[in-house]
GROMACS .gro file of C-alpha atoms in nm:
model
  230
    1UNK     CA    1   0.000   0.000   0.000
    2UNK     CA    2   0.281   0.244   0.086
    3UNK     CA    3   0.424   0.202  -0.263
    4UNK     CA    4   0.091   0.221  -0.445
    5UNK     CA    5   0.034   0.494  -0.700
    6UNK     CA    6  -0.252   0.628  -0.490
    7UNK     CA    7  -0.032   0.684  -0.183
    8UNK     CA    8   0.257   0.818  -0.391
    9UNK     CA    9   0.026   1.083  -0.538
   10UNK     CA   10  -0.082   1.184  -0.188
   11UNK     CA   11   0.282   1.199  -0.078
   12UNK     CA   12   0.361   1.434  -0.365
   13UNK     CA   13   0.065   1.653  -0.275
   14UNK     CA   14   0.194   1.703   0.081
   15UNK     CA   15   0.569   1.704   0.009
   16UNK     CA   16   0.616   2.064   0.130
   17UNK     CA   17   0.433   1.983   0.454
   18UNK     CA   18   0.654   1.677   0.511
   19UNK     CA   19   0.965   1.893   0.484
   20UNK     CA   20   0.813   2.150   0.721
   21UNK     CA   21   0.727   1.881   0.977
   22UNK     CA   22   1.068   1.719   0.950
   23UNK     CA   23   1.236   2.053   1.019
   24UNK     CA   24   1.015   2.151   1.314
   25UNK     CA   25   0.921   1.817   1.470
   26UNK     CA   26   1.284   1.700   1.447
   27UNK     CA   27   1.200   1.357   1.307
   28UNK     CA   28   1.200   1.185   0.969
   29UNK     CA   29   0.881   1.249   0.770
   30UNK     CA   30   0.898   1.099   0.422
   31UNK     CA   31   0.544   0.978   0.361
   32UNK     CA   32   0.179   1.005   0.460
   33UNK     CA   33   0.201   0.765   0.753
   34UNK     CA   34   0.515   0.928   0.896
   35UNK     CA   35   0.321   1.255   0.894
   36UNK     CA   36   0.027   1.085   1.067
   37UNK     CA   37   0.251   1.003   1.363
   38UNK     CA   38   0.323   1.376   1.398
   39UNK     CA   39  -0.033   1.494   1.335
   40UNK     CA   40  -0.175   1.253   1.593
   41UNK     CA   41   0.038   1.410   1.866
   42UNK     CA   42   0.008   1.773   1.760
   43UNK     CA   43  -0.370   1.765   1.717
   44UNK     CA   44  -0.410   1.625   2.069
   45UNK     CA   45  -0.176   1.894   2.201
   46UNK     CA   46  -0.386   2.156   2.023
   47UNK     CA   47  -0.699   2.025   2.198
   48UNK     CA   48  -0.535   2.115   2.530
   49UNK     CA   49  -0.386   2.442   2.400
   50UNK     CA   50  -0.028   2.319   2.427
   51UNK     CA   51   0.054   2.277   2.058
   52UNK     CA   52   0.400   2.400   1.951
   53UNK     CA   53   0.422   2.751   1.811
   54UNK     CA   54   0.506   2.623   1.462
   55UNK     CA   55   0.165   2.452   1.446
   56UNK     CA   56  -0.016   2.748   1.294
   57UNK     CA   57  -0.388   2.731   1.207
   58UNK     CA   58  -0.298   2.658   0.844
   59UNK     CA   59  -0.063   2.376   0.947
   60UNK     CA   60  -0.324   2.234   1.186
   61UNK     CA   61  -0.576   2.219   0.902
   62UNK     CA   62  -0.326   2.024   0.692
   63UNK     CA   63  -0.248   1.793   0.983
   64UNK     CA   64  -0.619   1.719   1.020
   65UNK     CA   65  -0.625   1.631   0.650
   66UNK     CA   66  -0.330   1.398   0.706
   67UNK     CA   67  -0.509   1.221   0.992
   68UNK     CA   68  -0.832   1.187   0.796
   69UNK     CA   69  -0.666   1.054   0.480
   70UNK     CA   70  -0.436   0.817   0.672
   71UNK     CA   71  -0.716   0.663   0.879
   72UNK     CA   72  -0.918   0.610   0.562
   73UNK     CA   73  -0.636   0.442   0.370
   74UNK     CA   74  -0.533   0.226   0.664
   75UNK     CA   75  -0.852   0.026   0.595
   76UNK     CA   76  -0.860   0.074   0.220
   77UNK     CA   77  -0.791  -0.286   0.111
   78UNK     CA   78  -1.086  -0.528   0.141
   79UNK     CA   79  -0.859  -0.809   0.264
   80UNK     CA   80  -0.755  -0.599   0.563
   81UNK     CA   81  -1.115  -0.508   0.649
   82UNK     CA   82  -1.215  -0.874   0.629
   83UNK     CA   83  -0.949  -1.010   0.861
   84UNK     CA   84  -0.869  -0.719   1.087
   85UNK     CA   85  -0.850  -0.849   1.440
   86UNK     CA   86  -0.906  -1.180   1.610
   87UNK     CA   87  -0.581  -1.374   1.636
   88UNK     CA   88  -0.432  -1.223   1.321
   89UNK     CA   89  -0.141  -0.976   1.359
   90UNK     CA   90  -0.014  -0.758   1.075
   91UNK     CA   91   0.353  -0.677   1.116
   92UNK     CA   92   0.470  -0.338   0.997
   93UNK     CA   93   0.127  -0.263   0.853
   94UNK     CA   94   0.121   0.050   0.640
   95UNK     CA   95   0.259   0.278   0.909
   96UNK     CA   96   0.422   0.293   1.250
   97UNK     CA   97   0.247   0.505   1.508
   98UNK     CA   98   0.224   0.449   1.880
   99UNK     CA   99   0.164   0.076   1.844
  100UNK     CA  100   0.333  -0.182   1.622
  101UNK     CA  101   0.036  -0.411   1.583
  102UNK     CA  102  -0.320  -0.300   1.517
  103UNK     CA  103  -0.580  -0.565   1.581
  104UNK     CA  104  -0.918  -0.398   1.583
  105UNK     CA  105  -1.209  -0.633   1.521
  106UNK     CA  106  -1.406  -0.621   1.199
  107UNK     CA  107  -1.505  -0.945   1.030
  108UNK     CA  108  -1.510  -1.144   1.358
  109UNK     CA  109  -1.686  -0.856   1.534
  110UNK     CA  110  -1.961  -0.828   1.272
  111UNK     CA  111  -2.010  -1.203   1.281
  112UNK     CA  112  -2.060  -1.183   1.657
  113UNK     CA  113  -2.307  -0.895   1.618
  114UNK     CA  114  -2.510  -1.088   1.359
  115UNK     CA  115  -2.516  -1.397   1.580
  116UNK     CA  116  -2.634  -1.191   1.878
  117UNK     CA  117  -2.912  -1.040   1.665
  118UNK     CA  118  -3.027  -1.382   1.546
  119UNK     CA  119  -3.030  -1.511   1.905
  120UNK     CA  120  -3.253  -1.220   2.008
  121UNK     CA  121  -3.492  -1.275   1.718
  122UNK     CA  122  -3.519  -1.647   1.794
  123UNK     CA  123  -3.538  -1.589   2.171
  124UNK     CA  124  -3.232  -1.806   2.224
  125UNK     CA  125  -3.092  -1.583   2.493
  126UNK     CA  126  -3.231  -1.460   2.823
  127UNK     CA  127  -2.946  -1.216   2.868
  128UNK     CA  128  -2.933  -0.839   2.818
  129UNK     CA  129  -3.088  -0.692   2.505
  130UNK     CA  130  -2.797  -0.456   2.449
  131UNK     CA  131  -2.431  -0.545   2.405
  132UNK     CA  132  -2.151  -0.290   2.419
  133UNK     CA  133  -1.812  -0.332   2.253
  134UNK     CA  134  -1.516  -0.110   2.334
  135UNK     CA  135  -1.246  -0.044   2.076
  136UNK     CA  136  -1.034   0.217   1.903
  137UNK     CA  137  -1.083   0.461   1.618
  138UNK     CA  138  -0.933   0.194   1.391
  139UNK     CA  139  -1.218  -0.038   1.491
  140UNK     CA  140  -1.476   0.219   1.380
  141UNK     CA  141  -1.288   0.294   1.056
  142UNK     CA  142  -1.252  -0.076   0.974
  143UNK     CA  143  -1.623  -0.148   1.024
  144UNK     CA  144  -1.723   0.152   0.812
  145UNK     CA  145  -1.486   0.037   0.539
  146UNK     CA  146  -1.606  -0.324   0.558
  147UNK     CA  147  -1.963  -0.200   0.508
  148UNK     CA  148  -1.856   0.027   0.218
  149UNK     CA  149  -1.962   0.345   0.396
  150UNK     CA  150  -1.625   0.482   0.504
  151UNK     CA  151  -1.507   0.828   0.402
  152UNK     CA  152  -1.180   1.018   0.458
  153UNK     CA  153  -1.186   1.097   0.829
  154UNK     CA  154  -1.034   0.978   1.153
  155UNK     CA  155  -1.314   0.876   1.390
  156UNK     CA  156  -1.294   1.116   1.685
  157UNK     CA  157  -1.264   1.033   2.052
  158UNK     CA  158  -1.585   0.879   2.194
  159UNK     CA  159  -1.735   0.812   1.850
  160UNK     CA  160  -1.966   0.511   1.831
  161UNK     CA  161  -2.166   0.288   1.598
  162UNK     CA  162  -2.512   0.163   1.692
  163UNK     CA  163  -2.672  -0.146   1.538
  164UNK     CA  164  -3.038  -0.105   1.636
  165UNK     CA  165  -3.273  -0.401   1.593
  166UNK     CA  166  -3.636  -0.319   1.511
  167UNK     CA  167  -3.943  -0.537   1.482
  168UNK     CA  168  -4.149  -0.395   1.197
  169UNK     CA  169  -4.525  -0.384   1.141
  170UNK     CA  170  -4.518  -0.692   0.917
  171UNK     CA  171  -4.344  -0.885   1.199
  172UNK     CA  172  -4.016  -0.893   1.007
  173UNK     CA  173  -3.696  -0.750   1.155
  174UNK     CA  174  -3.466  -0.475   1.039
  175UNK     CA  175  -3.137  -0.315   1.139
  176UNK     CA  176  -3.070   0.056   1.145
  177UNK     CA  177  -2.705   0.162   1.167
  178UNK     CA  178  -2.631   0.497   1.329
  179UNK     CA  179  -2.298   0.677   1.362
  180UNK     CA  180  -2.209   0.917   1.643
  181UNK     CA  181  -1.914   1.095   1.483
  182UNK     CA  182  -1.840   1.377   1.727
  183UNK     CA  183  -1.667   1.374   2.063
  184UNK     CA  184  -1.914   1.583   2.261
  185UNK     CA  185  -2.227   1.521   2.055
  186UNK     CA  186  -2.532   1.321   2.156
  187UNK     CA  187  -2.705   1.289   1.820
  188UNK     CA  188  -2.618   0.988   1.604
  189UNK     CA  189  -2.681   0.987   1.230
  190UNK     CA  190  -2.859   0.703   1.045
  191UNK     CA  191  -2.661   0.560   0.754
  192UNK     CA  192  -2.811   0.375   0.459
  193UNK     CA  193  -2.598   0.074   0.375
  194UNK     CA  194  -2.522   0.010   0.006
  195UNK     CA  195  -2.765  -0.250  -0.125
  196UNK     CA  196  -3.031  -0.180   0.139
  197UNK     CA  197  -3.370  -0.036   0.048
  198UNK     CA  198  -3.341   0.251   0.298
  199UNK     CA  199  -3.182   0.326   0.635
  200UNK     CA  200  -3.387   0.040   0.780
  201UNK     CA  201  -3.219  -0.267   0.632
  202UNK     CA  202  -3.391  -0.603   0.653
  203UNK     CA  203  -3.200  -0.878   0.832
  204UNK     CA  204  -3.221  -1.095   0.520
  205UNK     CA  205  -3.067  -0.823   0.302
  206UNK     CA  206  -2.795  -0.741   0.554
  207UNK     CA  207  -2.690  -1.104   0.588
  208UNK     CA  208  -2.685  -1.147   0.211
  209UNK     CA  209  -2.464  -0.841   0.167
  210UNK     CA  210  -2.195  -0.928   0.419
  211UNK     CA  211  -2.220  -1.300   0.505
  212UNK     CA  212  -1.991  -1.420   0.226
  213UNK     CA  213  -1.727  -1.163   0.320
  214UNK     CA  214  -1.706  -1.271   0.683
  215UNK     CA  215  -1.398  -1.483   0.763
  216UNK     CA  216  -1.480  -1.843   0.848
  217UNK     CA  217  -1.135  -1.976   0.942
  218UNK     CA  218  -0.912  -1.704   1.092
  219UNK     CA  219  -0.599  -1.922   1.114
  220UNK     CA  220  -0.627  -2.037   0.754
  221UNK     CA  221  -0.699  -1.692   0.613
  222UNK     CA  222  -0.425  -1.529   0.820
  223UNK     CA  223  -0.188  -1.809   0.716
  224UNK     CA  224  -0.070  -1.874   1.070
  225UNK     CA  225   0.189  -2.150   1.081
  226UNK     CA  226   0.133  -2.441   1.318
  227UNK     CA  227   0.402  -2.621   1.516
  228UNK     CA  228   0.445  -2.888   1.247
  229UNK     CA  229   0.517  -2.619   0.988
  230UNK     CA  230   0.202  -2.655   0.780
   0.00000   0.00000   0.00000
């Protein structure tokens, strides 16, 4: 991905900014993901009014662009969205930021959500009717990308996705996905999934759209070697 024409074009677009960051941040910045490591820190510092003096309003706007574009492209390849998480580690994946391995849940997480929904519909569980998952911004970005509704942005602190199950008038069931994409906001926004009739997507349609893309054998698809070398 780093060497793709798409990323190289973005690198060329921000070449002047990379040189500026390298000079002022005192670290090597040669590509989009190097710049993301800088922007991640500086934007947080700006939130608390302790950003360095060289981080002017114009530079901060560019750094926000860097964060948004980087987060989007981190999940750009369908294979990554499909397998992200579980027991599968991706070494040196696209960029190096604060962590070396990113293992947010996507395919396995969506499979678990669908299974929970089916259990509720079939009254297989007597447990709570709501289930909460905690993750990172990469988890949100990966799910949005998996569902083909991602856009260039870095999900902000405290953002959330809601999979709401509804029983409709004809006694069928539907899912409405809502995205809370602000840190201090309380209003989530319904999103119509591609292939669904409207924002209320029938369970049958949702399963048809994503079931085949869900990983069935994590070890096989991640190509994890066993002790006998197979």
